[in-house]
């Protein structure tokens, strides 16, 4: 029987920005293991801000498994962290407590920077490249810098091989900034896939001395220190069965009223340091305002043209979540607000 290399992946207990952790377990299976064939496992929570030193065992419970083409007989195993009783979710386990609904679909647009030696890939040492303009969807070394294209291509291939619904990539507005899109049905499945895609990307950059910078506003300066380079978002597109099949202007307006009412609860889980990014500039709305608009990239929620043309049916784009947000919490909060609005 082949010996499978199972990479158990979980989120650590650091705040406000949890990091991915992983370790390998080797086990024999006749063929690629199914989720229910993967045993719980443990780790030392005192090294990940998840336990005190004295009683430091935490439990890893597999929740999703994806083929890993970087290894012969490899698997990526997304896990939840449980307390030693194998039942109680650890306080850092955001996935365990969110509402789910397989008929609510999510499309996450994950923006990020490639970083090398403390600066975005392609920035000259100690300085700044020419201003934003040619980089978004650009081509050529002067626009995309070194190795970025190779990395994003490899990312696509590894995600597809893993069965992760990656829907596209593009170079973004700032130099060294890129985006990929992940689509999934249900808050947990969509966010599992996004976390796994983040993991795949971070890992494949290691041999190049490149890191993935998820913080939403990593580049300041050179003149007005906060304003000159785009921040990174994680626009979250969403649709429920009711939105796709029934919709209507009256329901849409009720839904947006609920988003307005719960603005602060949404912002609370839309990623750290978001006040640096949601400034009203760079295609964002201010953090303390809520609005929506047709094809409006300066709105909190953008309504695609197709939505209005189809009688207020389809999906909406919440532009406020940032690149470092936890997609479990973002998707969970969106479902919670939607569920507070009666459909009739
Ligand atoms: P833009 O950059 O113009 O905002 P993208 O093409 O980057 O848009 O992203 C659009 C996202 O919308 C994709 O992630 C896609 O999966 C998602 N999407 C498309 N249709 C739906 C739908 N019905 N429900 C939820 N998400 C959707
Ligand atoms: Mn996009
Ligand atoms: Mn984008
Ligand atoms: Mn978008």
mmCIF file of C-alpha atoms and ligand atoms in Angstrom:
data_model
loop_
_atom_site.group_PDB
_atom_site.id
_atom_site.type_symbol
_atom_site.label_atom_id
_atom_site.label_comp_id
_atom_site.label_asym_id
_atom_site.label_seq_id
_atom_site.Cartn_x
_atom_site.Cartn_y
_atom_site.Cartn_z
ATOM 1 C CA UNK A 1 0.000 0.000 0.000
ATOM 2 C CA UNK A 2 1.321 3.475 -0.812
ATOM 3 C CA UNK A 3 2.480 5.638 2.054
ATOM 4 C CA UNK A 4 0.614 8.962 1.846
ATOM 5 C CA UNK A 5 2.151 12.201 3.033
ATOM 6 C CA UNK A 6 -0.635 13.973 4.859
ATOM 7 C CA UNK A 7 0.006 17.655 5.478
ATOM 8 C CA UNK A 8 -2.273 18.657 8.388
ATOM 9 C CA UNK A 9 -2.889 22.421 8.165
ATOM 10 C CA UNK A 10 -4.446 24.659 10.813
ATOM 11 C CA UNK A 11 -4.715 28.270 11.993
ATOM 12 C CA UNK A 12 -2.658 29.282 15.004
ATOM 13 C CA UNK A 13 -3.790 31.439 17.936
ATOM 14 C CA UNK A 14 -2.008 34.679 17.104
ATOM 15 C CA UNK A 15 -4.179 37.801 17.023
ATOM 16 C CA UNK A 16 -5.299 39.790 15.215
ATOM 17 C CA UNK A 17 -3.750 37.851 12.365
ATOM 18 C CA UNK A 18 -3.672 34.069 12.643
ATOM 19 C CA UNK A 19 -0.996 32.293 10.621
ATOM 20 C CA UNK A 20 -1.097 28.942 8.913
ATOM 21 C CA UNK A 21 0.787 26.067 10.521
ATOM 22 C CA UNK A 22 1.283 22.548 9.242
ATOM 23 C CA UNK A 23 3.069 19.273 9.837
ATOM 24 C CA UNK A 24 3.304 15.973 8.041
ATOM 25 C CA UNK A 25 2.012 12.583 9.039
ATOM 26 C CA UNK A 26 2.744 9.460 6.940
ATOM 27 C CA UNK A 27 0.090 6.780 6.695
ATOM 28 C CA UNK A 28 -0.703 3.863 4.420
ATOM 29 C CA UNK A 29 -3.880 3.821 2.350
ATOM 30 C CA UNK A 30 -4.910 1.647 -0.585
ATOM 31 C CA UNK A 31 -5.913 4.800 -2.496
ATOM 32 C CA UNK A 32 -6.213 8.550 -1.918
ATOM 33 C CA UNK A 33 -7.774 8.858 1.567
ATOM 34 C CA UNK A 34 -11.305 10.160 2.085
ATOM 35 C CA UNK A 35 -11.992 12.672 4.825
ATOM 36 C CA UNK A 36 -13.506 10.076 7.178
ATOM 37 C CA UNK A 37 -10.381 7.922 6.871
ATOM 38 C CA UNK A 38 -8.175 10.660 8.308
ATOM 39 C CA UNK A 39 -7.634 10.412 12.062
ATOM 40 C CA UNK A 40 -7.559 13.305 14.478
ATOM 41 C CA UNK A 41 -4.046 14.318 15.416
ATOM 42 C CA UNK A 42 -2.405 16.552 18.040
ATOM 43 C CA UNK A 43 0.130 19.342 18.360
ATOM 44 C CA UNK A 44 1.826 21.452 20.987
ATOM 45 C CA UNK A 45 -0.461 24.440 21.453
ATOM 46 C CA UNK A 46 2.028 26.210 23.721
ATOM 47 C CA UNK A 47 4.133 26.968 20.633
ATOM 48 C CA UNK A 48 1.243 28.467 18.654
ATOM 49 C CA UNK A 49 -0.439 30.693 21.279
ATOM 50 C CA UNK A 50 -3.136 28.067 21.701
ATOM 51 C CA UNK A 51 -2.275 26.634 25.141
ATOM 52 C CA UNK A 52 -0.308 27.137 28.334
ATOM 53 C CA UNK A 53 2.911 25.160 28.676
ATOM 54 C CA UNK A 54 1.618 22.838 31.388
ATOM 55 C CA UNK A 55 -1.318 21.378 29.498
ATOM 56 C CA UNK A 56 -0.457 22.054 25.925
ATOM 57 C CA UNK A 57 -2.094 19.387 23.786
ATOM 58 C CA UNK A 58 -4.516 20.596 21.127
ATOM 59 C CA UNK A 59 -6.400 18.376 18.712
ATOM 60 C CA UNK A 60 -6.468 18.609 14.911
ATOM 61 C CA UNK A 61 -9.714 17.454 13.332
ATOM 62 C CA UNK A 62 -9.583 17.073 9.529
ATOM 63 C CA UNK A 63 -12.382 18.945 7.736
ATOM 64 C CA UNK A 64 -11.258 18.945 4.086
ATOM 65 C CA UNK A 65 -8.694 17.026 2.033
ATOM 66 C CA UNK A 66 -7.097 17.974 -1.297
ATOM 67 C CA UNK A 67 -4.545 16.196 -3.509
ATOM 68 C CA UNK A 68 -1.060 17.755 -3.276
ATOM 69 C CA UNK A 69 0.843 17.419 -6.563
ATOM 70 C CA UNK A 70 4.070 18.753 -5.097
ATOM 71 C CA UNK A 71 4.605 15.400 -3.417
ATOM 72 C CA UNK A 72 4.268 11.839 -4.577
ATOM 73 C CA UNK A 73 1.132 10.538 -2.802
ATOM 74 C CA UNK A 74 0.598 13.858 -1.069
ATOM 75 C CA UNK A 75 -2.526 15.322 0.534
ATOM 76 C CA UNK A 76 -3.343 18.714 2.034
ATOM 77 C CA UNK A 77 -5.599 18.281 5.052
ATOM 78 C CA UNK A 78 -7.392 21.372 6.373
ATOM 79 C CA UNK A 79 -8.111 21.001 10.088
ATOM 80 C CA UNK A 80 -10.110 22.582 12.877
ATOM 81 C CA UNK A 81 -8.443 22.928 16.286
ATOM 82 C CA UNK A 82 -10.284 21.249 19.178
ATOM 83 C CA UNK A 83 -9.694 21.066 22.920
ATOM 84 C CA UNK A 84 -8.197 17.814 24.315
ATOM 85 C CA UNK A 85 -11.706 16.360 24.756
ATOM 86 C CA UNK A 86 -11.860 16.037 20.916
ATOM 87 C CA UNK A 87 -15.206 17.894 20.982
ATOM 88 C CA UNK A 88 -15.028 21.477 22.194
ATOM 89 C CA UNK A 89 -13.801 23.942 19.568
ATOM 90 C CA UNK A 90 -10.680 25.817 20.606
ATOM 91 C CA UNK A 91 -11.362 29.581 21.036
ATOM 92 C CA UNK A 92 -9.183 30.237 17.956
ATOM 93 C CA UNK A 93 -11.347 27.906 15.863
ATOM 94 C CA UNK A 94 -13.459 30.372 13.875
ATOM 95 C CA UNK A 95 -14.776 27.704 11.511
ATOM 96 C CA UNK A 96 -16.628 25.721 14.161
ATOM 97 C CA UNK A 97 -19.050 28.452 15.148
ATOM 98 C CA UNK A 98 -20.128 30.111 11.885
ATOM 99 C CA UNK A 99 -23.444 29.473 10.146
ATOM 100 C CA UNK A 100 -23.228 27.488 6.921
ATOM 101 C CA UNK A 101 -25.557 26.966 3.999
ATOM 102 C CA UNK A 102 -24.513 25.114 0.849
ATOM 103 C CA UNK A 103 -26.921 27.232 -1.236
ATOM 104 C CA UNK A 104 -25.057 30.419 -0.330
ATOM 105 C CA UNK A 105 -22.231 30.831 -2.800
ATOM 106 C CA UNK A 106 -19.093 32.881 -2.258
ATOM 107 C CA UNK A 107 -16.458 34.269 -4.587
ATOM 108 C CA UNK A 108 -13.426 35.649 -2.758
ATOM 109 C CA UNK A 109 -11.049 37.968 -4.604
ATOM 110 C CA UNK A 110 -7.835 37.546 -2.650
ATOM 111 C CA UNK A 111 -5.373 40.395 -3.189
ATOM 112 C CA UNK A 112 -1.860 40.190 -1.766
ATOM 113 C CA UNK A 113 1.697 41.429 -2.240
ATOM 114 C CA UNK A 114 4.733 39.353 -3.062
ATOM 115 C CA UNK A 115 7.446 40.556 -0.672
ATOM 116 C CA UNK A 116 11.199 40.060 -0.840
ATOM 117 C CA UNK A 117 13.749 41.651 1.503
ATOM 118 C CA UNK A 118 11.048 43.665 3.252
ATOM 119 C CA UNK A 119 9.589 45.300 0.138
ATOM 120 C CA UNK A 120 7.200 44.381 -2.667
ATOM 121 C CA UNK A 121 8.759 42.263 -5.373
ATOM 122 C CA UNK A 122 10.095 44.586 -8.076
ATOM 123 C CA UNK A 123 10.579 47.624 -5.819
ATOM 124 C CA UNK A 124 14.138 48.989 -6.172
ATOM 125 C CA UNK A 125 16.269 48.573 -3.013
ATOM 126 C CA UNK A 126 15.469 51.308 -0.513
ATOM 127 C CA UNK A 127 13.188 53.223 -2.884
ATOM 128 C CA UNK A 128 10.019 53.276 -4.909
ATOM 129 C CA UNK A 129 9.250 52.340 -8.496
ATOM 130 C CA UNK A 130 7.401 54.689 -10.828
ATOM 131 C CA UNK A 131 3.814 55.439 -9.717
ATOM 132 C CA UNK A 132 0.835 53.146 -10.080
ATOM 133 C CA UNK A 133 -0.739 53.007 -13.494
ATOM 134 C CA UNK A 134 0.893 50.381 -15.716
ATOM 135 C CA UNK A 135 0.984 47.529 -13.193
ATOM 136 C CA UNK A 136 -2.695 46.447 -13.087
ATOM 137 C CA UNK A 137 -3.042 43.523 -15.535
ATOM 138 C CA UNK A 138 0.372 44.534 -16.883
ATOM 139 C CA UNK A 139 2.868 42.484 -18.812
ATOM 140 C CA UNK A 140 6.644 42.718 -19.097
ATOM 141 C CA UNK A 141 9.457 42.712 -16.566
ATOM 142 C CA UNK A 142 9.232 46.427 -15.880
ATOM 143 C CA UNK A 143 5.590 46.021 -14.865
ATOM 144 C CA UNK A 144 5.442 42.678 -13.078
ATOM 145 C CA UNK A 145 9.024 42.351 -11.874
ATOM 146 C CA UNK A 146 10.934 39.103 -11.424
ATOM 147 C CA UNK A 147 9.465 35.589 -10.917
ATOM 148 C CA UNK A 148 5.924 36.762 -10.109
ATOM 149 C CA UNK A 149 4.477 35.273 -13.289
ATOM 150 C CA UNK A 150 6.124 31.934 -12.632
ATOM 151 C CA UNK A 151 4.734 31.886 -9.096
ATOM 152 C CA UNK A 152 1.147 32.705 -10.039
ATOM 153 C CA UNK A 153 1.170 30.152 -12.863
ATOM 154 C CA UNK A 154 2.412 27.474 -10.482
ATOM 155 C CA UNK A 155 -0.268 28.524 -8.016
ATOM 156 C CA UNK A 156 -3.025 28.003 -10.584
ATOM 157 C CA UNK A 157 -1.746 24.546 -11.473
ATOM 158 C CA UNK A 158 -1.402 23.384 -7.883
ATOM 159 C CA UNK A 159 -4.878 24.684 -6.969
ATOM 160 C CA UNK A 160 -6.505 23.023 -9.982
ATOM 161 C CA UNK A 161 -4.764 19.743 -9.218
ATOM 162 C CA UNK A 162 -6.018 20.002 -5.636
ATOM 163 C CA UNK A 163 -9.616 20.392 -6.845
ATOM 164 C CA UNK A 164 -9.793 23.936 -5.474
ATOM 165 C CA UNK A 165 -12.080 26.227 -7.485
ATOM 166 C CA UNK A 166 -9.607 28.888 -8.488
ATOM 167 C CA UNK A 167 -11.384 31.076 -11.039
ATOM 168 C CA UNK A 168 -8.678 33.440 -12.188
ATOM 169 C CA UNK A 169 -5.668 35.602 -11.421
ATOM 170 C CA UNK A 170 -4.562 39.122 -12.306
ATOM 171 C CA UNK A 171 -1.751 41.534 -11.591
ATOM 172 C CA UNK A 172 -3.079 44.332 -9.371
ATOM 173 C CA UNK A 173 -2.720 48.105 -9.141
ATOM 174 C CA UNK A 174 0.419 48.327 -7.005
ATOM 175 C CA UNK A 175 3.719 46.889 -8.175
ATOM 176 C CA UNK A 176 4.215 43.425 -6.713
ATOM 177 C CA UNK A 177 0.488 43.122 -5.940
ATOM 178 C CA UNK A 178 -1.636 40.290 -7.363
ATOM 179 C CA UNK A 179 -5.068 38.720 -6.989
ATOM 180 C CA UNK A 180 -6.596 35.290 -7.303
ATOM 181 C CA UNK A 181 -10.284 34.365 -7.083
ATOM 182 C CA UNK A 182 -11.773 31.366 -5.298
ATOM 183 C CA UNK A 183 -15.393 30.267 -5.681
ATOM 184 C CA UNK A 184 -17.173 27.910 -3.289
ATOM 185 C CA UNK A 185 -20.611 26.837 -2.157
ATOM 186 C CA UNK A 186 -21.242 27.331 1.554
ATOM 187 C CA UNK A 187 -19.219 29.396 3.999
ATOM 188 C CA UNK A 188 -17.083 26.511 5.217
ATOM 189 C CA UNK A 189 -16.222 24.945 1.867
ATOM 190 C CA UNK A 190 -15.455 28.304 0.236
ATOM 191 C CA UNK A 191 -13.267 29.445 3.127
ATOM 192 C CA UNK A 192 -11.524 26.045 3.421
ATOM 193 C CA UNK A 193 -10.542 26.387 -0.214
ATOM 194 C CA UNK A 194 -9.301 29.941 0.242
ATOM 195 C CA UNK A 195 -7.160 29.012 3.245
ATOM 196 C CA UNK A 196 -5.750 26.028 1.339
ATOM 197 C CA UNK A 197 -5.015 28.271 -1.660
ATOM 198 C CA UNK A 198 -3.198 30.717 0.634
ATOM 199 C CA UNK A 199 -1.177 27.828 2.029
ATOM 200 C CA UNK A 200 -0.257 26.538 -1.425
ATOM 201 C CA UNK A 201 0.887 29.998 -2.505
ATOM 202 C CA UNK A 202 2.988 30.662 0.601
ATOM 203 C CA UNK A 203 4.681 27.299 0.332
ATOM 204 C CA UNK A 204 5.530 27.502 -3.345
ATOM 205 C CA UNK A 205 7.227 30.895 -2.844
ATOM 206 C CA UNK A 206 9.687 29.592 -0.233
ATOM 207 C CA UNK A 207 12.495 28.541 -2.624
ATOM 208 C CA UNK A 208 12.442 31.999 -4.229
ATOM 209 C CA UNK A 209 12.970 33.901 -0.989
ATOM 210 C CA UNK A 210 9.532 35.432 -1.509
ATOM 211 C CA UNK A 211 6.770 35.865 1.074
ATOM 212 C CA UNK A 212 3.055 36.505 0.722
ATOM 213 C CA UNK A 213 2.138 39.728 2.490
ATOM 214 C CA UNK A 214 -1.525 39.601 3.459
ATOM 215 C CA UNK A 215 -1.643 42.789 5.566
ATOM 216 C CA UNK A 216 -4.041 45.214 3.933
ATOM 217 C CA UNK A 217 -1.782 48.265 3.741
ATOM 218 C CA UNK A 218 1.819 47.110 3.682
ATOM 219 C CA UNK A 219 3.281 49.929 1.583
ATOM 220 C CA UNK A 220 3.290 53.517 2.743
ATOM 221 C CA UNK A 221 4.894 56.523 1.082
ATOM 222 C CA UNK A 222 6.749 57.974 -0.575
ATOM 223 C CA UNK A 223 5.022 61.382 -0.191
ATOM 224 C CA UNK A 224 1.767 61.379 1.699
ATOM 225 C CA UNK A 225 2.708 58.375 3.772
ATOM 226 C CA UNK A 226 -0.624 56.542 3.817
ATOM 227 C CA UNK A 227 -2.051 57.315 0.426
ATOM 228 C CA UNK A 228 0.138 56.510 -2.517
ATOM 229 C CA UNK A 229 -0.072 52.741 -2.966
ATOM 230 C CA UNK A 230 -3.208 50.649 -3.135
ATOM 231 C CA UNK A 231 -4.073 48.443 -0.213
ATOM 232 C CA UNK A 232 -5.192 44.832 -0.564
ATOM 233 C CA UNK A 233 -8.773 43.690 -0.304
ATOM 234 C CA UNK A 234 -10.664 40.459 -0.274
ATOM 235 C CA UNK A 235 -13.832 41.514 -2.079
ATOM 236 C CA UNK A 236 -16.469 38.966 -1.183
ATOM 237 C CA UNK A 237 -19.096 38.175 -3.798
ATOM 238 C CA UNK A 238 -22.132 36.329 -2.498
ATOM 239 C CA UNK A 239 -25.510 34.994 -3.561
ATOM 240 C CA UNK A 240 -28.179 32.912 -1.903
ATOM 241 C CA UNK A 241 -30.670 30.678 -3.681
ATOM 242 C CA UNK A 242 -33.319 33.346 -3.039
ATOM 243 C CA UNK A 243 -31.103 36.080 -4.513
ATOM 244 C CA UNK A 244 -30.360 33.977 -7.597
ATOM 245 C CA UNK A 245 -33.877 32.706 -8.235
ATOM 246 C CA UNK A 246 -36.333 35.247 -6.786
ATOM 247 C CA UNK A 247 -34.538 38.467 -5.893
ATOM 248 C CA UNK A 248 -36.429 41.709 -6.556
ATOM 249 C CA UNK A 249 -35.831 45.325 -5.631
ATOM 250 C CA UNK A 250 -37.824 45.238 -2.388
ATOM 251 C CA UNK A 251 -35.855 42.271 -1.035
ATOM 252 C CA UNK A 252 -32.575 43.851 -2.127
ATOM 253 C CA UNK A 253 -33.386 47.052 -0.247
ATOM 254 C CA UNK A 254 -34.300 45.132 2.912
ATOM 255 C CA UNK A 255 -31.041 43.203 2.640
ATOM 256 C CA UNK A 256 -28.988 46.374 2.286
ATOM 257 C CA UNK A 257 -30.803 47.942 5.244
ATOM 258 C CA UNK A 258 -29.690 44.951 7.332
ATOM 259 C CA UNK A 259 -26.104 45.335 6.086
ATOM 260 C CA UNK A 260 -26.265 48.980 7.129
ATOM 261 C CA UNK A 261 -27.716 48.117 10.525
ATOM 262 C CA UNK A 262 -24.972 45.529 11.171
ATOM 263 C CA UNK A 263 -22.160 47.628 9.694
ATOM 264 C CA UNK A 264 -19.984 47.514 12.810
ATOM 265 C CA UNK A 265 -20.313 43.744 13.270
ATOM 266 C CA UNK A 266 -19.257 43.271 9.656
ATOM 267 C CA UNK A 267 -16.282 45.621 9.946
ATOM 268 C CA UNK A 268 -15.224 43.822 13.146
ATOM 269 C CA UNK A 269 -14.495 40.629 11.169
ATOM 270 C CA UNK A 270 -13.428 42.197 7.860
ATOM 271 C CA UNK A 271 -9.732 42.147 8.744
ATOM 272 C CA UNK A 272 -7.251 44.028 10.944
ATOM 273 C CA UNK A 273 -6.059 47.569 10.204
ATOM 274 C CA UNK A 274 -8.892 48.114 7.741
ATOM 275 C CA UNK A 275 -9.083 51.822 8.672
ATOM 276 C CA UNK A 276 -5.781 52.206 6.804
ATOM 277 C CA UNK A 277 -7.384 50.851 3.645
ATOM 278 C CA UNK A 278 -11.046 51.907 3.766
ATOM 279 C CA UNK A 279 -10.313 55.597 3.415
ATOM 280 C CA UNK A 280 -12.661 56.597 0.613
ATOM 281 C CA UNK A 281 -9.697 56.616 -1.789
ATOM 282 C CA UNK A 282 -8.274 53.895 -4.046
ATOM 283 C CA UNK A 283 -11.707 52.488 -4.972
ATOM 284 C CA UNK A 284 -12.916 52.100 -1.378
ATOM 285 C CA UNK A 285 -15.641 53.558 0.810
ATOM 286 C CA UNK A 286 -14.719 54.984 4.254
ATOM 287 C CA UNK A 287 -14.764 52.491 7.085
ATOM 288 C CA UNK A 288 -17.478 54.387 8.976
ATOM 289 C CA UNK A 289 -19.917 54.632 6.070
ATOM 290 C CA UNK A 290 -22.134 52.083 4.371
ATOM 291 C CA UNK A 291 -23.508 52.532 0.892
ATOM 292 C CA UNK A 292 -24.194 50.570 -2.274
ATOM 293 C CA UNK A 293 -24.042 51.513 -5.897
ATOM 294 C CA UNK A 294 -24.447 50.221 -9.413
ATOM 295 C CA UNK A 295 -21.035 49.249 -10.776
ATOM 296 C CA UNK A 296 -19.625 51.641 -8.140
ATOM 297 C CA UNK A 297 -16.129 50.644 -7.055
ATOM 298 C CA UNK A 298 -16.149 53.390 -4.438
ATOM 299 C CA UNK A 299 -19.136 51.825 -2.648
ATOM 300 C CA UNK A 300 -19.200 49.403 0.284
ATOM 301 C CA UNK A 301 -21.336 47.012 -1.770
ATOM 302 C CA UNK A 302 -21.117 47.047 -5.551
ATOM 303 C CA UNK A 303 -24.145 45.939 -7.536
ATOM 304 C CA UNK A 304 -23.078 44.320 -10.815
ATOM 305 C CA UNK A 305 -24.954 45.542 -13.911
ATOM 306 C CA UNK A 306 -26.185 41.980 -14.455
ATOM 307 C CA UNK A 307 -27.972 42.101 -11.086
ATOM 308 C CA UNK A 308 -30.168 45.070 -12.017
ATOM 309 C CA UNK A 309 -30.644 43.908 -15.604
ATOM 310 C CA UNK A 310 -31.980 40.582 -14.293
ATOM 311 C CA UNK A 311 -34.555 42.207 -12.009
ATOM 312 C CA UNK A 312 -32.343 42.489 -8.906
ATOM 313 C CA UNK A 313 -31.342 38.831 -9.133
ATOM 314 C CA UNK A 314 -27.868 37.360 -8.862
ATOM 315 C CA UNK A 315 -24.849 38.160 -6.685
ATOM 316 C CA UNK A 316 -23.527 41.208 -4.862
ATOM 317 C CA UNK A 317 -19.960 42.246 -4.071
ATOM 318 C CA UNK A 318 -19.035 43.366 -0.555
ATOM 319 C CA UNK A 319 -15.838 45.340 -1.159
ATOM 320 C CA UNK A 320 -14.943 45.947 2.486
ATOM 321 C CA UNK A 321 -13.260 42.701 3.647
ATOM 322 C CA UNK A 322 -9.498 43.027 3.472
ATOM 323 C CA UNK A 323 -6.746 40.713 2.328
ATOM 324 C CA UNK A 324 -5.871 39.565 5.848
ATOM 325 C CA UNK A 325 -9.446 38.785 6.898
ATOM 326 C CA UNK A 326 -10.410 35.298 8.002
ATOM 327 C CA UNK A 327 -12.785 34.080 5.266
ATOM 328 C CA UNK A 328 -14.618 31.835 7.757
ATOM 329 C CA UNK A 329 -15.641 34.889 9.763
ATOM 330 C CA UNK A 330 -16.406 37.022 6.694
ATOM 331 C CA UNK A 331 -18.656 34.420 5.065
ATOM 332 C CA UNK A 332 -20.238 33.489 8.387
ATOM 333 C CA UNK A 333 -21.122 37.110 9.130
ATOM 334 C CA UNK A 334 -22.630 37.618 5.669
ATOM 335 C CA UNK A 335 -24.832 34.536 6.098
ATOM 336 C CA UNK A 336 -25.870 35.718 9.562
ATOM 337 C CA UNK A 337 -27.015 39.110 8.286
ATOM 338 C CA UNK A 338 -28.799 37.544 5.307
ATOM 339 C CA UNK A 339 -30.601 35.141 7.639
ATOM 340 C CA UNK A 340 -31.891 38.086 9.693
ATOM 341 C CA UNK A 341 -33.883 39.309 6.665
ATOM 342 C CA UNK A 342 -37.203 37.591 5.875
ATOM 343 C CA UNK A 343 -37.503 36.569 2.233
ATOM 344 C CA UNK A 344 -41.192 37.487 2.039
HETATM 345 P P1 LIG B 1 -14.041 42.171 -10.163
HETATM 346 O O1 LIG B 1 -12.540 42.242 -10.146
HETATM 347 O O2 LIG B 1 -14.661 42.797 -11.385
HETATM 348 O O3 LIG B 1 -14.667 42.682 -8.908
HETATM 349 P P2 LIG B 1 -13.684 39.225 -10.307
HETATM 350 O O4 LIG B 1 -13.890 38.642 -11.658
HETATM 351 O O5 LIG B 1 -12.298 39.350 -9.799
HETATM 352 O O6 LIG B 1 -14.488 40.630 -10.261
HETATM 353 O O7 LIG B 1 -14.474 38.379 -9.235
HETATM 354 C C1 LIG B 1 -15.815 38.070 -9.373
HETATM 355 C C2 LIG B 1 -16.143 36.987 -8.363
HETATM 356 O O8 LIG B 1 -17.545 36.789 -8.320
HETATM 357 C C3 LIG B 1 -15.515 35.645 -8.659
HETATM 358 O O9 LIG B 1 -14.806 35.238 -7.514
HETATM 359 C C4 LIG B 1 -16.719 34.740 -8.897
HETATM 360 O O10 LIG B 1 -16.499 33.446 -8.389
HETATM 361 C C5 LIG B 1 -17.787 35.425 -8.094
HETATM 362 N N1 LIG B 1 -19.156 35.069 -8.479
HETATM 363 C C6 LIG B 1 -19.662 35.006 -9.731
HETATM 364 N N2 LIG B 1 -20.947 34.622 -9.702
HETATM 365 C C7 LIG B 1 -21.272 34.433 -8.383
HETATM 366 C C8 LIG B 1 -22.466 34.038 -7.685
HETATM 367 N N3 LIG B 1 -23.596 33.768 -8.332
HETATM 368 N N4 LIG B 1 -22.405 33.961 -6.336
HETATM 369 C C9 LIG B 1 -21.279 34.266 -5.678
HETATM 370 N N5 LIG B 1 -20.147 34.641 -6.267
HETATM 371 C C10 LIG B 1 -20.119 34.732 -7.609
HETATM 372 MN MN1 LIG B 2 -11.183 41.035 -9.064
HETATM 373 MN MN1 LIG B 3 -8.812 43.358 -7.303
HETATM 374 MN MN1 LIG B 4 -13.885 43.028 -6.950
#
